[in-house]
Amino acid sequence: MSKVPMDVVTDIFHRLPVKTLLRFRSLSKPYCSLIDDPDFTNAHLDRSIKTRSNLNIILKGLHLYSVEFDALDNAVPIDYPLSSGAGTEAFGSCNGILAFRLTDKNLALYNPSTRQFRRLPVSEIDPPPGDSCKSGYIFYGFGQDVKTNDYKVVRMVQFNKSDDEDDEGIFYDYEVKVYSLKNDSWRKITKLPPYLRFMFQFFYHLLHRRGYGVLAGGVLHWVMPPRIELGPRNRIVGFDLGNEEFIEVPQPECADKNYLLDVAALEGHLCAVCNYDQEKIDLWTMKEYGVKQSWTKLISIQRTRTITTLTFLKPLAYSKQLDKVLVEINSQKFAWYDLQKKKMRSVKIGGSPGTFGAEVYIGSLIQIEDPKRLEIEKQNEQDELKNRNRKKRDDFLSKGFKLVL
């Protein structure tokens, strides 16, 4: 390999799985430097996205499981820091990085491929001043600001009255904070739209993990179901990770106004899922982000003998040939939907939990560890090695031997 030009080596390495590349880091210093180089890391990720390689499915139950997308055969438990305790939730996935919620204030990022784990600094939840209230439901989101190549976590906290008084009709402003991986710090967002205080609806958001933001077009999305205070229509609420502002995203013209709306993402495109009384589901995809006229109906599914109720549907990924879409149904099963034949075929995955939420993640070499901390650890290791060598020399000299240099 030493006689192979580095540009040829680079081209070969771009095509290799992440696990193989991690092993190849030990072959030589030049190869290690190449694999660790941010330009190589990003190029490898771009190729994986374009070729739909290194794809995996995360199953989120009491514990986390991983399924290789190309095989879709067995669910393997993910071994991650603090995995021994149940309750850890993965609330987002972007470029091979998973965002974890351990507790309301204990959040972390994890790359399953490189096994790098990074806790976020704690940011206290501050109730509105002057009122006796406590934190209630918390919305989370995770994604990349493509303009600055920064990864961000969004936390939106709802507040309720802290005493036993009836708080019906009382709506407090949310507390919205954004964590930046580049700055390793949180920032409070003060410019909030008036409708945000009406966001949470108990049964809607608790079911099917609807409080976790859906990433598409550099924007995190949540659904606000119809409310008396705002009128009889759904809203798609977006948070732009670039300018850190809230936006309202136009919806498709669904056939019937009486439907339950969900949002999802399919290979970077925003999707709207219209559920008509659990009898029929239409899935729309936004071809050009932010353009209402670009909404296109992709899938239409009705109840069958094997699927007697349609409570929830989530698209996950296209097949290699782009002729099928893998979907999660009712948080219990998977199926391939054939775009030409308009038919579904069930997919059985061994070892999967009875109920779950599914998330796509792509194997990547993206670094999430703090470079300053790594430099400090490296310096500490070098200092420790010097101290050990100095101690050995002093011990040798104290025994009356002459040190031969």
Short mmCIF file of C-alpha atoms in Angstrom, two decimals:
data_model
loop_
_atom_site.label_atom_id
_atom_site.label_comp_id
_atom_site.label_asym_id
_atom_site.label_seq_id
_atom_site.Cartn_x
_atom_site.Cartn_y
_atom_site.Cartn_z
CA MET A 1 0.00 0.00 0.00
CA SER A 2 2.96 2.35 0.56
CA LYS A 3 3.50 2.46 -3.22
CA VAL A 4 -0.12 3.38 -3.97
CA PRO A 5 -0.64 7.13 -4.61
CA MET A 6 -2.58 8.86 -1.83
CA ASP A 7 -5.28 10.13 -4.20
CA VAL A 8 -6.01 6.51 -5.15
CA VAL A 9 -6.01 5.50 -1.49
CA THR A 10 -8.40 8.35 -0.72
CA ASP A 11 -10.80 7.25 -3.46
CA ILE A 12 -10.73 3.67 -2.14
CA PHE A 13 -11.26 4.80 1.45
CA HIS A 14 -14.31 6.88 0.44
CA ARG A 15 -16.05 3.64 -0.52
CA LEU A 16 -15.30 1.70 2.68
CA PRO A 17 -17.63 1.22 5.67
CA VAL A 18 -16.95 3.27 8.79
CA LYS A 19 -15.95 0.21 10.87
CA THR A 20 -13.28 -0.73 8.31
CA LEU A 21 -11.89 2.80 8.24
CA LEU A 22 -11.64 2.88 12.02
CA ARG A 23 -9.53 -0.28 11.91
CA PHE A 24 -7.36 1.17 9.12
CA ARG A 25 -6.42 4.12 11.35
CA SER A 26 -3.82 1.85 12.98
CA LEU A 27 -2.12 0.90 9.69
CA SER A 28 0.06 4.00 9.52
CA LYS A 29 0.25 7.62 10.60
CA PRO A 30 -0.54 8.96 7.08
CA TYR A 31 -3.68 6.80 6.88
CA CYS A 32 -4.71 7.85 10.38
CA SER A 33 -4.26 11.52 9.47
CA LEU A 34 -6.25 11.04 6.26
CA ILE A 35 -9.19 9.33 7.99
CA ASP A 36 -9.27 11.92 10.78
CA ASP A 37 -9.13 14.86 8.35
CA PRO A 38 -12.44 16.83 8.39
CA ASP A 39 -12.44 17.13 4.58
CA PHE A 40 -12.22 13.35 4.23
CA THR A 41 -14.88 12.86 6.93
CA ASN A 42 -17.32 15.15 5.12
CA ALA A 43 -16.57 13.66 1.69
CA HIS A 44 -17.13 10.13 3.05
CA LEU A 45 -20.43 11.24 4.59
CA ASP A 46 -21.57 12.92 1.35
CA ARG A 47 -20.88 9.75 -0.63
CA SER A 48 -22.75 7.62 1.91
CA ILE A 49 -25.78 9.91 1.63
CA LYS A 50 -25.76 9.91 -2.18
CA THR A 51 -25.30 6.13 -2.49
CA ARG A 52 -27.58 5.26 0.48
CA SER A 53 -24.78 3.27 2.09
CA ASN A 54 -23.90 2.87 5.78
CA LEU A 55 -27.60 3.26 6.64
CA ASN A 56 -29.06 1.90 9.87
CA ILE A 57 -32.42 1.98 11.64
CA ILE A 58 -32.60 2.86 15.34
CA LEU A 59 -35.44 1.24 17.28
CA LYS A 60 -36.40 3.22 20.36
CA GLY A 61 -38.17 1.22 23.08
CA LEU A 62 -37.14 0.81 26.73
CA HIS A 63 -33.67 0.30 25.24
CA LEU A 64 -32.09 1.20 21.91
CA TYR A 65 -31.52 -1.25 19.06
CA SER A 66 -29.81 -0.98 15.69
CA VAL A 67 -30.80 -2.68 12.43
CA GLU A 68 -28.65 -2.67 9.28
CA PHE A 69 -30.77 -1.17 6.52
CA ASP A 70 -29.36 -3.36 3.73
CA ALA A 71 -30.27 -6.53 5.64
CA LEU A 72 -33.31 -5.60 7.77
CA ASP A 73 -33.00 -8.92 9.56
CA ASN A 74 -32.06 -8.58 13.24
CA ALA A 75 -32.19 -5.83 15.85
CA VAL A 76 -28.97 -5.61 17.87
CA PRO A 77 -28.89 -3.77 21.24
CA ILE A 78 -26.78 -0.61 21.13
CA ASP A 79 -24.11 -0.46 23.80
CA TYR A 80 -23.69 3.17 24.74
CA PRO A 81 -22.65 5.03 27.91
CA LEU A 82 -25.33 4.69 30.61
CA SER A 83 -27.13 2.04 28.52
CA SER A 84 -27.55 -0.13 31.63
CA GLY A 85 -30.35 2.13 32.83
CA ALA A 86 -33.67 2.26 30.98
CA GLY A 87 -35.25 5.58 30.14
CA THR A 88 -32.67 7.08 27.78
CA GLU A 89 -34.44 8.57 24.75
CA ALA A 90 -32.90 9.34 21.36
CA PHE A 91 -34.71 12.48 20.23
CA GLY A 92 -32.82 13.20 17.02
CA SER A 93 -30.40 11.89 14.41
CA CYS A 94 -28.22 13.86 12.02
CA ASN A 95 -25.16 12.80 9.99
CA GLY A 96 -24.48 9.79 12.20
CA ILE A 97 -24.88 11.63 15.51
CA LEU A 98 -27.67 10.73 17.93
CA ALA A 99 -29.03 13.19 20.48
CA PHE A 100 -29.88 11.62 23.85
CA ARG A 101 -32.13 12.76 26.66
CA LEU A 102 -31.06 11.16 29.95
CA THR A 103 -33.10 13.53 32.13
CA ASP A 104 -34.74 16.89 31.42
CA LYS A 105 -31.46 18.70 32.00
CA ASN A 106 -29.01 15.88 31.25
CA LEU A 107 -28.55 15.71 27.47
CA ALA A 108 -25.79 14.15 25.39
CA LEU A 109 -24.59 13.46 21.84
CA TYR A 110 -23.36 10.06 20.71
CA ASN A 111 -21.82 8.68 17.51
CA PRO A 112 -22.50 4.90 17.53
CA SER A 113 -19.89 4.30 14.80
CA THR A 114 -16.94 5.99 16.54
CA ARG A 115 -18.43 5.50 20.04
CA GLN A 116 -17.70 9.12 20.89
CA PHE A 117 -19.99 10.38 23.66
CA ARG A 118 -20.33 13.99 24.75
CA ARG A 119 -22.45 15.38 27.57
CA LEU A 120 -23.94 18.81 27.02
CA PRO A 121 -23.38 21.45 29.69
CA VAL A 122 -26.35 21.74 32.03
CA SER A 123 -28.67 24.67 31.34
CA GLU A 124 -31.16 25.38 34.10
CA ILE A 125 -34.86 25.76 33.31
CA ASP A 126 -36.02 29.24 34.37
CA PRO A 127 -39.78 29.76 34.85
CA PRO A 128 -41.30 33.12 33.84
CA PRO A 129 -40.60 35.79 36.48
CA GLY A 130 -43.38 36.90 38.76
CA ASP A 131 -45.60 33.84 38.38
CA SER A 132 -45.85 30.70 40.48
CA CYS A 133 -45.38 28.05 37.84
CA LYS A 134 -43.35 24.93 37.11
CA SER A 135 -41.94 23.30 34.00
CA GLY A 136 -44.27 20.97 32.14
CA TYR A 137 -43.85 19.22 28.81
CA ILE A 138 -40.50 19.69 27.05
CA PHE A 139 -39.99 19.64 23.28
CA TYR A 140 -36.59 18.66 21.88
CA GLY A 141 -34.92 18.81 18.50
CA PHE A 142 -31.49 18.19 16.98
CA GLY A 143 -29.93 19.02 13.64
CA GLN A 144 -27.20 20.74 11.65
CA ASP A 145 -26.85 24.39 10.73
CA VAL A 146 -25.43 23.81 7.24
CA LYS A 147 -24.29 27.43 6.86
CA THR A 148 -21.87 27.23 9.76
CA ASN A 149 -21.46 23.43 9.88
CA ASP A 150 -22.58 23.52 13.50
CA TYR A 151 -24.75 20.96 15.28
CA LYS A 152 -27.49 22.34 17.50
CA VAL A 153 -29.93 21.07 20.12
CA VAL A 154 -33.21 22.92 20.69
CA ARG A 155 -35.12 22.70 23.98
CA MET A 156 -38.59 24.25 24.36
CA VAL A 157 -40.13 24.15 27.85
CA GLN A 158 -43.83 24.55 28.57
CA PHE A 159 -44.90 25.89 32.01
CA ASN A 160 -47.89 25.13 34.25
CA LYS A 161 -49.10 26.70 37.50
CA SER A 162 -47.17 25.21 40.42
CA ASP A 163 -50.08 25.16 42.91
CA ASP A 164 -53.36 23.26 42.88
CA GLU A 165 -55.35 26.12 41.39
CA ASP A 166 -57.14 25.59 38.12
CA ASP A 167 -54.79 26.80 35.38
CA GLU A 168 -57.25 26.29 32.54
CA GLY A 169 -57.07 29.20 30.16
CA ILE A 170 -53.65 30.31 31.42
CA PHE A 171 -50.85 29.99 28.88
CA TYR A 172 -47.28 31.00 29.63
CA ASP A 173 -44.54 31.85 27.18
CA TYR A 174 -42.22 28.93 26.53
CA GLU A 175 -38.55 28.98 27.41
CA VAL A 176 -36.56 28.21 24.25
CA LYS A 177 -32.81 27.55 24.39
CA VAL A 178 -30.36 26.44 21.70
CA TYR A 179 -27.13 24.55 22.31
CA SER A 180 -24.24 25.03 19.86
CA LEU A 181 -21.68 22.23 19.57
CA LYS A 182 -19.08 24.64 18.16
CA ASN A 183 -19.43 27.02 21.10
CA ASP A 184 -20.30 24.32 23.63
CA SER A 185 -22.85 26.66 25.17
CA TRP A 186 -26.57 27.44 25.38
CA ARG A 187 -28.30 30.59 24.16
CA LYS A 188 -31.79 31.74 25.08
CA ILE A 189 -34.16 32.68 22.24
CA THR A 190 -36.21 35.72 23.17
CA LYS A 191 -38.08 36.38 19.91
CA LEU A 192 -41.02 33.96 20.14
CA PRO A 193 -44.22 33.92 18.05
CA PRO A 194 -47.43 34.47 20.08
CA TYR A 195 -48.93 31.14 18.97
CA LEU A 196 -46.07 29.13 20.51
CA ARG A 197 -47.63 29.26 24.00
CA PHE A 198 -50.54 27.15 22.65
CA MET A 199 -48.26 24.46 21.19
CA PHE A 200 -48.69 21.55 23.61
CA GLN A 201 -51.68 19.23 23.49
CA PHE A 202 -51.52 16.37 25.96
CA PHE A 203 -52.68 13.29 24.06
CA TYR A 204 -51.32 14.38 20.69
CA HIS A 205 -47.74 15.10 21.70
CA LEU A 206 -47.30 12.26 24.21
CA LEU A 207 -48.18 9.61 21.63
CA HIS A 208 -45.63 8.46 19.03
CA ARG A 209 -42.92 10.87 20.32
CA ARG A 210 -44.46 13.83 18.51
CA GLY A 211 -42.58 16.25 20.75
CA TYR A 212 -39.30 15.49 18.99
CA GLY A 213 -38.53 17.88 16.14
CA VAL A 214 -38.35 16.58 12.56
CA LEU A 215 -35.31 17.85 10.64
CA ALA A 216 -35.65 18.87 6.98
CA GLY A 217 -34.13 21.71 5.00
CA GLY A 218 -32.08 22.92 7.97
CA VAL A 219 -35.30 23.45 9.94
CA LEU A 220 -36.80 21.52 12.88
CA HIS A 221 -40.56 20.94 12.63
CA TRP A 222 -43.41 20.23 15.03
CA VAL A 223 -47.18 20.08 14.51
CA MET A 224 -49.59 22.29 16.43
CA PRO A 225 -53.03 20.63 16.26
CA PRO A 226 -56.18 22.79 15.93
CA ARG A 227 -57.01 24.95 18.96
CA ILE A 228 -60.02 27.09 19.79
CA GLU A 229 -57.70 30.01 20.46
CA LEU A 230 -56.12 29.83 16.98
CA GLY A 231 -58.81 28.44 14.69
CA PRO A 232 -59.74 25.02 13.28
CA ARG A 233 -56.57 24.14 11.40
CA ASN A 234 -53.28 22.39 11.94
CA ARG A 235 -50.02 24.33 11.89
CA ILE A 236 -46.54 23.16 10.96
CA VAL A 237 -44.21 25.12 13.22
CA GLY A 238 -40.57 25.31 12.15
CA PHE A 239 -37.40 26.50 13.87
CA ASP A 240 -34.67 27.57 11.44
CA LEU A 241 -31.32 26.39 12.81
CA GLY A 242 -29.47 28.98 10.73
CA ASN A 243 -31.05 32.24 11.85
CA GLU A 244 -32.58 30.64 15.00
CA GLU A 245 -36.07 31.96 14.32
CA PHE A 246 -39.52 30.36 14.21
CA ILE A 247 -41.39 30.07 10.93
CA GLU A 248 -44.73 28.65 9.81
CA VAL A 249 -44.49 26.14 6.96
CA PRO A 250 -47.27 25.88 4.32
CA GLN A 251 -49.24 22.63 4.23
CA PRO A 252 -50.53 20.52 1.35
CA GLU A 253 -54.15 20.74 0.24
CA CYS A 254 -55.42 17.52 1.79
CA ALA A 255 -58.62 16.02 0.40
CA ASP A 256 -60.59 16.33 3.64
CA LYS A 257 -60.19 19.09 6.21
CA ASN A 258 -60.96 16.67 9.05
CA TYR A 259 -57.64 14.91 9.52
CA LEU A 260 -54.85 14.40 12.03
CA LEU A 261 -51.52 15.79 10.82
CA ASP A 262 -48.03 14.43 11.43
CA VAL A 263 -44.69 15.54 10.01
CA ALA A 264 -41.78 13.34 8.98
CA ALA A 265 -38.67 13.51 6.80
CA LEU A 266 -37.72 11.32 3.86
CA GLU A 267 -34.09 11.68 2.75
CA GLY A 268 -33.96 15.37 3.61
CA HIS A 269 -37.43 16.31 2.33
CA LEU A 270 -40.24 17.37 4.66
CA CYS A 271 -43.27 15.07 4.64
CA ALA A 272 -46.84 15.68 5.78
CA VAL A 273 -48.85 12.65 6.92
CA CYS A 274 -52.64 13.18 6.79
CA ASN A 275 -54.60 10.60 8.80
CA TYR A 276 -58.34 10.37 8.10
CA ASP A 277 -60.04 8.76 11.14
CA GLN A 278 -57.53 5.87 11.11
CA GLU A 279 -59.14 4.60 7.92
CA LYS A 280 -56.78 6.12 5.36
CA ILE A 281 -53.42 7.87 5.33
CA ASP A 282 -51.98 10.14 2.64
CA LEU A 283 -48.28 10.96 2.70
CA TRP A 284 -47.10 14.12 0.96
CA THR A 285 -43.53 15.21 0.31
CA MET A 286 -42.31 18.78 -0.21
CA LYS A 287 -40.06 18.73 -3.27
CA GLU A 288 -38.85 22.32 -2.83
CA TYR A 289 -38.64 23.46 0.76
CA GLY A 290 -41.00 26.26 1.70
CA VAL A 291 -42.90 26.22 -1.61
CA LYS A 292 -46.54 25.23 -1.08
CA GLN A 293 -47.03 24.26 -4.74
CA SER A 294 -44.24 21.68 -4.51
CA TRP A 295 -46.20 19.36 -2.19
CA THR A 296 -46.65 16.02 -4.00
CA LYS A 297 -48.67 13.04 -2.83
CA LEU A 298 -46.32 10.07 -2.61
CA ILE A 299 -48.25 7.36 -0.77
CA SER A 300 -51.92 6.61 -0.07
CA ILE A 301 -52.75 3.69 2.24
CA GLN A 302 -56.07 2.30 3.44
CA ARG A 303 -56.92 -0.26 6.09
CA THR A 304 -56.43 -3.90 5.09
CA ARG A 305 -57.04 -7.32 6.64
CA THR A 306 -53.54 -7.38 8.08
CA ILE A 307 -53.56 -3.69 9.12
CA THR A 308 -56.93 -3.26 10.80
CA THR A 309 -56.22 0.22 12.11
CA LEU A 310 -54.02 3.08 10.94
CA THR A 311 -53.08 5.12 13.99
CA PHE A 312 -49.63 6.21 12.83
CA LEU A 313 -47.35 6.02 9.79
CA LYS A 314 -43.79 7.25 9.36
CA PRO A 315 -41.63 7.05 6.20
CA LEU A 316 -38.02 6.06 6.83
CA ALA A 317 -36.04 5.61 3.61
CA TYR A 318 -36.18 4.76 -0.09
CA SER A 319 -34.90 1.45 -1.38
CA LYS A 320 -31.66 1.39 -3.39
CA GLN A 321 -33.68 1.40 -6.63
CA LEU A 322 -35.96 4.21 -5.42
CA ASP A 323 -39.04 2.12 -6.25
CA LYS A 324 -40.07 1.42 -2.65
CA VAL A 325 -40.33 3.27 0.66
CA LEU A 326 -39.75 1.64 4.04
CA VAL A 327 -42.47 2.77 6.47
CA GLU A 328 -43.13 2.31 10.18
CA ILE A 329 -46.77 1.49 10.94
CA ASN A 330 -48.51 1.99 14.30
CA SER A 331 -45.14 1.93 16.11
CA GLN A 332 -45.28 -1.88 15.84
CA LYS A 333 -44.25 -3.07 12.39
CA PHE A 334 -42.35 -2.26 9.19
CA ALA A 335 -43.44 -2.57 5.58
CA TRP A 336 -42.12 -1.82 2.11
CA TYR A 337 -44.52 0.30 0.08
CA ASP A 338 -44.16 -0.27 -3.67
CA LEU A 339 -44.56 3.09 -5.41
CA GLN A 340 -45.51 1.50 -8.75
CA LYS A 341 -47.80 -1.30 -7.62
CA LYS A 342 -49.28 0.73 -4.73
CA LYS A 343 -48.97 -2.29 -2.46
CA MET A 344 -47.30 -3.07 0.86
CA ARG A 345 -45.17 -6.02 1.95
CA SER A 346 -44.50 -6.62 5.66
CA VAL A 347 -40.94 -6.76 6.97
CA LYS A 348 -40.19 -8.85 10.06
CA ILE A 349 -37.12 -7.96 12.10
CA GLY A 350 -35.94 -10.41 14.71
CA GLY A 351 -35.23 -9.19 18.22
CA SER A 352 -37.18 -5.94 17.87
CA PRO A 353 -39.25 -4.67 20.84
CA GLY A 354 -43.04 -5.00 20.78
CA THR A 355 -43.57 -1.26 20.37
CA PHE A 356 -40.97 1.22 19.23
CA GLY A 357 -40.17 4.45 17.49
CA ALA A 358 -37.90 4.19 14.47
CA GLU A 359 -35.21 6.61 13.33
CA VAL A 360 -32.75 6.46 10.43
CA TYR A 361 -29.11 7.13 11.12
CA ILE A 362 -26.10 6.96 8.83
CA GLY A 363 -22.71 5.66 9.89
CA SER A 364 -20.19 8.49 9.86
CA LEU A 365 -16.81 9.65 11.17
CA ILE A 366 -18.11 13.03 12.36
CA GLN A 367 -16.21 14.10 15.48
CA ILE A 368 -18.18 15.32 18.49
CA GLU A 369 -15.52 15.27 21.19
CA ASP A 370 -14.19 18.61 22.35
CA PRO A 371 -10.83 19.19 20.57
CA LYS A 372 -9.61 21.35 23.47
CA ARG A 373 -10.35 18.55 25.93
CA LEU A 374 -8.65 16.01 23.68
CA GLU A 375 -5.57 18.25 23.48
CA ILE A 376 -5.52 18.59 27.27
CA GLU A 377 -5.86 14.81 27.70
CA LYS A 378 -3.05 14.24 25.19
CA GLN A 379 -0.81 16.72 27.03
CA ASN A 380 -1.66 15.08 30.36
CA GLU A 381 -0.71 11.67 28.96
CA GLN A 382 2.60 13.05 27.72
CA ASP A 383 3.29 14.67 31.10
CA GLU A 384 2.41 11.44 32.89
CA LEU A 385 4.79 9.50 30.64
CA LYS A 386 7.59 11.99 31.35
CA ASN A 387 6.95 11.71 35.10
CA ARG A 388 7.08 7.90 34.96
CA ASN A 389 10.36 7.97 33.03
CA ARG A 390 11.80 10.54 35.47
CA LYS A 391 10.79 8.37 38.43
CA LYS A 392 12.42 5.30 36.87
CA ARG A 393 15.64 7.26 36.33
CA ASP A 394 15.63 8.61 39.90
CA ASP A 395 15.00 5.12 41.30
CA PHE A 396 17.85 3.76 39.21
CA LEU A 397 20.25 6.49 40.39
CA SER A 398 19.23 6.12 44.03
CA LYS A 399 20.49 2.54 43.97
CA GLY A 400 24.02 3.76 43.23
CA PHE A 401 24.19 2.82 39.59
CA LYS A 402 25.61 5.08 36.99
CA LEU A 403 23.18 6.08 34.33
CA VAL A 404 24.54 5.42 30.88
CA LEU A 405 23.28 7.97 28.45
#
